[in-house]
Amino acid sequence: MALADVLDVLRERWDEVQEFLDETAKVAVVALLDTPGADPERTARRIARLVLAALPDGHPVRAPLEDSVRYSRAVQAGTIDGAAVLRALDLFRGPSPTPPEDADDWLLAADSVSAADYRSGGHDPADPDLIRLTDRQGAVQLPSFQFDGASGRPLAVVVAVNRLLDADDDPWGVADWWLGANAWLDAVPARLLGTPAEHGLLTAARAEIAEW
């Protein structure tokens, strides 16, 4: 399903869809639509994923959007069916992908919280809006910059950027974006959290997508 098809589905059923979207999801959808130069099929898949994450099971809009994700991932994988495609679907979400052989160890060395500790605080470590990194021993850790120090909840701007950059699909790439030097911002994005420059993070993420 192409971007136009996804938009047609949402346009026809928007009144009943939008009530399930929180403000962060709505902002992310608008940001995706307003990003110049972005790949249309990738944009369609991301919008579909954002809406799917919010819709309850059995909602009539789920089926066409699930088809759009399935088709897009199948084309990427070079097959229209198979376990690899099913594992890629939001409905079959599993552990965060393990790092590739050449992954930078510095990402794992960054300040983080274990999945077990995060769960013990009453939070969901499988939240698709969070960066979840899995080391070679299979332990999942979540970089600490994502959370409010007092409540432990994810920061709204982090959730918005993670959704925009698709942290659920590419946790290592999005972690690198947050923790590495960013030429557009002339800073490390994670270090801008809680500062007046925080407002530029979403714009920088949109600029990143425009370069893909």
mmCIF file of C-alpha atoms in Angstrom:
data_model
loop_
_atom_site.group_PDB
_atom_site.id
_atom_site.type_symbol
_atom_site.label_atom_id
_atom_site.label_comp_id
_atom_site.label_asym_id
_atom_site.label_seq_id
_atom_site.Cartn_x
_atom_site.Cartn_y
_atom_site.Cartn_z
ATOM 1 C CA MET A 1 0.000 0.000 0.000
ATOM 2 C CA ALA A 2 1.418 3.354 -1.056
ATOM 3 C CA LEU A 3 1.337 6.600 0.884
ATOM 4 C CA ALA A 4 -1.753 7.762 -1.014
ATOM 5 C CA ASP A 5 -3.585 4.549 -0.075
ATOM 6 C CA VAL A 6 -2.719 4.927 3.616
ATOM 7 C CA LEU A 7 -3.874 8.531 3.543
ATOM 8 C CA ASP A 8 -7.099 7.544 1.802
ATOM 9 C CA VAL A 9 -7.891 5.046 4.549
ATOM 10 C CA LEU A 10 -7.125 7.571 7.275
ATOM 11 C CA ARG A 11 -8.991 10.378 5.533
ATOM 12 C CA GLU A 12 -12.132 8.268 5.223
ATOM 13 C CA ARG A 13 -12.024 7.072 8.842
ATOM 14 C CA TRP A 14 -10.155 9.934 10.546
ATOM 15 C CA ASP A 15 -12.983 10.910 12.902
ATOM 16 C CA GLU A 16 -12.987 7.463 14.475
ATOM 17 C CA VAL A 17 -9.191 7.055 14.368
ATOM 18 C CA GLN A 18 -8.026 10.313 15.894
ATOM 19 C CA GLU A 19 -9.781 9.715 19.209
ATOM 20 C CA PHE A 20 -7.260 6.936 19.888
ATOM 21 C CA LEU A 21 -4.176 9.057 19.132
ATOM 22 C CA ASP A 22 -2.478 11.025 21.871
ATOM 23 C CA GLU A 23 -1.024 14.449 21.114
ATOM 24 C CA THR A 24 2.476 13.045 20.614
ATOM 25 C CA ALA A 25 1.233 10.627 17.948
ATOM 26 C CA LYS A 26 -0.701 13.383 16.173
ATOM 27 C CA VAL A 27 2.397 15.616 16.139
ATOM 28 C CA ALA A 28 4.500 12.758 14.765
ATOM 29 C CA VAL A 29 2.010 12.075 11.941
ATOM 30 C CA VAL A 30 1.969 15.751 10.966
ATOM 31 C CA ALA A 31 5.771 15.876 11.093
ATOM 32 C CA LEU A 32 6.018 12.887 8.766
ATOM 33 C CA LEU A 33 3.601 14.443 6.289
ATOM 34 C CA ASP A 34 5.471 17.760 6.408
ATOM 35 C CA THR A 35 8.957 16.301 5.907
ATOM 36 C CA PRO A 36 10.169 17.272 2.422
ATOM 37 C CA GLY A 37 12.068 14.727 0.373
ATOM 38 C CA ALA A 38 11.129 11.746 2.550
ATOM 39 C CA ASP A 39 10.637 8.378 0.869
ATOM 40 C CA PRO A 40 6.846 7.986 0.327
ATOM 41 C CA GLU A 41 6.722 4.254 1.073
ATOM 42 C CA ARG A 42 8.754 4.628 4.263
ATOM 43 C CA THR A 43 6.536 7.533 5.287
ATOM 44 C CA ALA A 44 3.409 5.446 4.652
ATOM 45 C CA ARG A 45 4.745 2.586 6.751
ATOM 46 C CA ARG A 46 5.657 4.875 9.648
ATOM 47 C CA ILE A 47 2.261 6.573 9.651
ATOM 48 C CA ALA A 48 0.580 3.176 9.565
ATOM 49 C CA ARG A 49 2.711 1.990 12.497
ATOM 50 C CA LEU A 50 1.889 5.077 14.558
ATOM 51 C CA VAL A 51 -1.829 4.548 14.072
ATOM 52 C CA LEU A 52 -1.629 0.785 14.596
ATOM 53 C CA ALA A 53 0.113 1.323 17.915
ATOM 54 C CA ALA A 54 -2.874 3.364 19.097
ATOM 55 C CA LEU A 55 -5.830 1.428 17.669
ATOM 56 C CA PRO A 56 -7.454 -1.305 19.777
ATOM 57 C CA ASP A 57 -7.601 -4.891 18.553
ATOM 58 C CA GLY A 58 -10.467 -5.480 16.178
ATOM 59 C CA HIS A 59 -10.779 -1.877 15.047
ATOM 60 C CA PRO A 60 -11.922 -1.883 11.374
ATOM 61 C CA VAL A 61 -9.076 0.394 10.279
ATOM 62 C CA ARG A 62 -6.429 -2.035 11.540
ATOM 63 C CA ALA A 63 -6.754 -4.496 8.637
ATOM 64 C CA PRO A 64 -5.902 -2.136 5.741
ATOM 65 C CA LEU A 65 -3.075 -0.537 7.723
ATOM 66 C CA GLU A 66 -1.638 -3.926 8.691
ATOM 67 C CA ASP A 67 -1.733 -4.838 5.019
ATOM 68 C CA SER A 68 0.253 -1.691 4.206
ATOM 69 C CA VAL A 69 2.968 -2.572 6.724
ATOM 70 C CA ARG A 70 3.045 -6.205 5.626
ATOM 71 C CA TYR A 71 3.359 -5.307 1.949
ATOM 72 C CA SER A 72 6.034 -2.677 2.501
ATOM 73 C CA ARG A 73 8.137 -4.996 4.647
ATOM 74 C CA ALA A 74 7.636 -7.864 2.219
ATOM 75 C CA VAL A 75 8.965 -5.775 -0.658
ATOM 76 C CA GLN A 76 11.998 -4.835 1.460
ATOM 77 C CA ALA A 77 12.655 -8.461 2.353
ATOM 78 C CA GLY A 78 12.253 -9.616 -1.234
ATOM 79 C CA THR A 79 9.345 -11.908 -0.418
ATOM 80 C CA ILE A 80 5.630 -11.471 0.132
ATOM 81 C CA ASP A 81 5.430 -13.943 3.009
ATOM 82 C CA GLY A 82 7.622 -15.843 5.429
ATOM 83 C CA ALA A 83 8.790 -15.609 9.022
ATOM 84 C CA ALA A 84 11.139 -12.701 8.353
ATOM 85 C CA VAL A 85 8.233 -10.540 7.235
ATOM 86 C CA LEU A 86 6.021 -11.616 10.141
ATOM 87 C CA ARG A 87 8.765 -10.831 12.659
ATOM 88 C CA ALA A 88 9.022 -7.357 11.163
ATOM 89 C CA LEU A 89 5.334 -6.617 11.711
ATOM 90 C CA ASP A 90 4.289 -4.546 14.695
ATOM 91 C CA LEU A 91 1.875 -7.306 15.716
ATOM 92 C CA PHE A 92 4.776 -9.758 16.133
ATOM 93 C CA ARG A 93 7.045 -7.430 18.054
ATOM 94 C CA GLY A 94 9.899 -9.265 19.749
ATOM 95 C CA PRO A 95 13.112 -8.332 21.561
ATOM 96 C CA SER A 96 15.222 -5.476 20.296
ATOM 97 C CA PRO A 97 17.528 -6.665 17.480
ATOM 98 C CA THR A 98 20.959 -7.730 18.640
ATOM 99 C CA PRO A 99 23.823 -5.479 17.579
ATOM 100 C CA PRO A 100 25.605 -6.189 14.302
ATOM 101 C CA GLU A 101 29.165 -7.448 14.507
ATOM 102 C CA ASP A 102 30.584 -3.975 13.910
ATOM 103 C CA ALA A 103 28.273 -2.183 16.382
ATOM 104 C CA ASP A 104 29.946 0.561 18.383
ATOM 105 C CA ASP A 105 30.418 -0.569 21.967
ATOM 106 C CA TRP A 106 30.133 3.025 23.146
ATOM 107 C CA LEU A 107 26.376 2.894 22.675
ATOM 108 C CA LEU A 108 26.150 0.006 25.139
ATOM 109 C CA ALA A 109 28.509 1.837 27.490
ATOM 110 C CA ALA A 110 26.209 4.872 27.744
ATOM 111 C CA ASP A 111 24.288 5.377 30.991
ATOM 112 C CA SER A 112 21.292 3.070 30.879
ATOM 113 C CA VAL A 113 18.712 1.135 32.880
ATOM 114 C CA SER A 114 18.099 -2.584 32.538
ATOM 115 C CA ALA A 115 14.775 -3.846 31.266
ATOM 116 C CA ALA A 116 14.197 -5.594 34.611
ATOM 117 C CA ASP A 117 14.814 -2.428 36.629
ATOM 118 C CA TYR A 118 12.592 -0.387 34.331
ATOM 119 C CA ARG A 119 9.809 -2.949 34.700
ATOM 120 C CA SER A 120 10.195 -2.995 38.477
ATOM 121 C CA GLY A 121 9.472 0.747 38.444
ATOM 122 C CA GLY A 122 6.054 0.058 36.960
ATOM 123 C CA HIS A 123 6.978 0.807 33.345
ATOM 124 C CA ASP A 124 6.926 -1.258 30.149
ATOM 125 C CA PRO A 125 10.430 -1.966 28.754
ATOM 126 C CA ALA A 126 8.833 -3.300 25.537
ATOM 127 C CA ASP A 127 7.346 0.121 24.730
ATOM 128 C CA PRO A 128 7.975 0.563 20.967
ATOM 129 C CA ASP A 129 8.565 4.295 21.505
ATOM 130 C CA LEU A 130 11.757 3.552 23.458
ATOM 131 C CA ILE A 131 15.256 2.663 22.325
ATOM 132 C CA ARG A 132 15.971 -0.874 23.519
ATOM 133 C CA LEU A 133 19.490 -2.191 22.963
ATOM 134 C CA THR A 134 20.325 -5.880 23.331
ATOM 135 C CA ASP A 135 23.915 -6.866 24.073
ATOM 136 C CA ARG A 136 25.562 -10.102 22.909
ATOM 137 C CA GLN A 137 24.514 -11.849 26.100
ATOM 138 C CA GLY A 138 20.890 -11.053 25.353
ATOM 139 C CA ALA A 139 20.437 -8.454 28.098
ATOM 140 C CA VAL A 140 18.191 -5.527 27.158
ATOM 141 C CA GLN A 141 19.091 -2.038 28.307
ATOM 142 C CA LEU A 142 17.396 1.300 27.758
ATOM 143 C CA PRO A 143 19.534 4.462 27.479
ATOM 144 C CA SER A 144 18.766 6.669 30.483
ATOM 145 C CA PHE A 145 18.510 9.963 28.606
ATOM 146 C CA GLN A 146 15.048 8.883 27.464
ATOM 147 C CA PHE A 147 13.505 9.234 30.925
ATOM 148 C CA ASP A 148 12.440 11.955 33.308
ATOM 149 C CA GLY A 149 14.719 11.717 36.323
ATOM 150 C CA ALA A 150 11.924 12.212 38.849
ATOM 151 C CA SER A 151 9.103 10.064 37.483
ATOM 152 C CA GLY A 152 11.042 7.609 35.328
ATOM 153 C CA ARG A 153 8.549 8.184 32.523
ATOM 154 C CA PRO A 154 9.713 8.721 28.919
ATOM 155 C CA LEU A 155 10.225 12.369 27.982
ATOM 156 C CA ALA A 156 7.619 13.600 25.491
ATOM 157 C CA VAL A 157 10.183 15.013 23.059
ATOM 158 C CA VAL A 158 12.147 11.747 23.154
ATOM 159 C CA VAL A 159 9.011 9.768 22.349
ATOM 160 C CA ALA A 160 8.194 12.102 19.445
ATOM 161 C CA VAL A 161 11.695 11.839 17.962
ATOM 162 C CA ASN A 162 11.918 8.083 18.537
ATOM 163 C CA ARG A 163 8.633 7.601 16.695
ATOM 164 C CA LEU A 164 9.737 9.836 13.869
ATOM 165 C CA LEU A 165 13.066 8.018 13.433
ATOM 166 C CA ASP A 166 11.446 4.607 14.039
ATOM 167 C CA ALA A 167 13.406 3.470 17.112
ATOM 168 C CA ASP A 168 11.385 0.247 17.235
ATOM 169 C CA ASP A 169 12.720 -0.725 13.806
ATOM 170 C CA ASP A 170 16.245 0.703 14.120
ATOM 171 C CA PRO A 171 17.200 1.073 17.803
ATOM 172 C CA TRP A 172 20.943 1.181 17.130
ATOM 173 C CA GLY A 173 20.666 3.877 14.478
ATOM 174 C CA VAL A 174 18.379 6.026 16.628
ATOM 175 C CA ALA A 175 20.636 5.578 19.665
ATOM 176 C CA ASP A 176 23.546 6.753 17.521
ATOM 177 C CA TRP A 177 21.502 9.798 16.457
ATOM 178 C CA TRP A 178 20.806 10.768 20.075
ATOM 179 C CA LEU A 179 24.260 10.073 21.499
ATOM 180 C CA GLY A 180 26.515 11.071 18.606
ATOM 181 C CA ALA A 181 27.502 14.524 17.405
ATOM 182 C CA ASN A 182 24.845 16.099 15.193
ATOM 183 C CA ALA A 183 26.049 18.532 12.544
ATOM 184 C CA TRP A 184 22.619 20.130 12.123
ATOM 185 C CA LEU A 185 22.382 20.920 15.853
ATOM 186 C CA ASP A 186 26.128 21.381 16.361
ATOM 187 C CA ALA A 187 25.697 19.330 19.538
ATOM 188 C CA VAL A 188 24.918 15.869 20.875
ATOM 189 C CA PRO A 189 21.090 15.717 20.815
ATOM 190 C CA ALA A 190 20.720 13.956 24.165
ATOM 191 C CA ARG A 191 22.651 16.751 25.879
ATOM 192 C CA LEU A 192 20.059 19.291 24.755
ATOM 193 C CA LEU A 193 17.246 17.650 26.691
ATOM 194 C CA GLY A 194 15.985 19.963 29.397
ATOM 195 C CA THR A 195 17.663 23.009 27.845
ATOM 196 C CA PRO A 196 16.173 25.866 25.774
ATOM 197 C CA ALA A 197 17.631 24.185 22.663
ATOM 198 C CA GLU A 198 15.370 21.165 23.199
ATOM 199 C CA HIS A 199 12.777 22.681 20.866
ATOM 200 C CA GLY A 200 15.105 22.072 17.904
ATOM 201 C CA LEU A 201 15.313 18.298 18.373
ATOM 202 C CA LEU A 202 12.176 17.422 16.403
ATOM 203 C CA THR A 203 13.227 19.752 13.586
ATOM 204 C CA ALA A 204 16.641 18.077 13.492
ATOM 205 C CA ALA A 205 14.993 14.664 13.317
ATOM 206 C CA ARG A 206 12.891 15.816 10.365
ATOM 207 C CA ALA A 207 16.068 17.054 8.670
ATOM 208 C CA GLU A 208 17.602 13.603 9.216
ATOM 209 C CA ILE A 209 14.691 11.918 7.471
ATOM 210 C CA ALA A 210 14.889 14.350 4.557
ATOM 211 C CA GLU A 211 18.445 13.161 3.893
ATOM 212 C CA TRP A 212 17.444 9.475 3.596
#
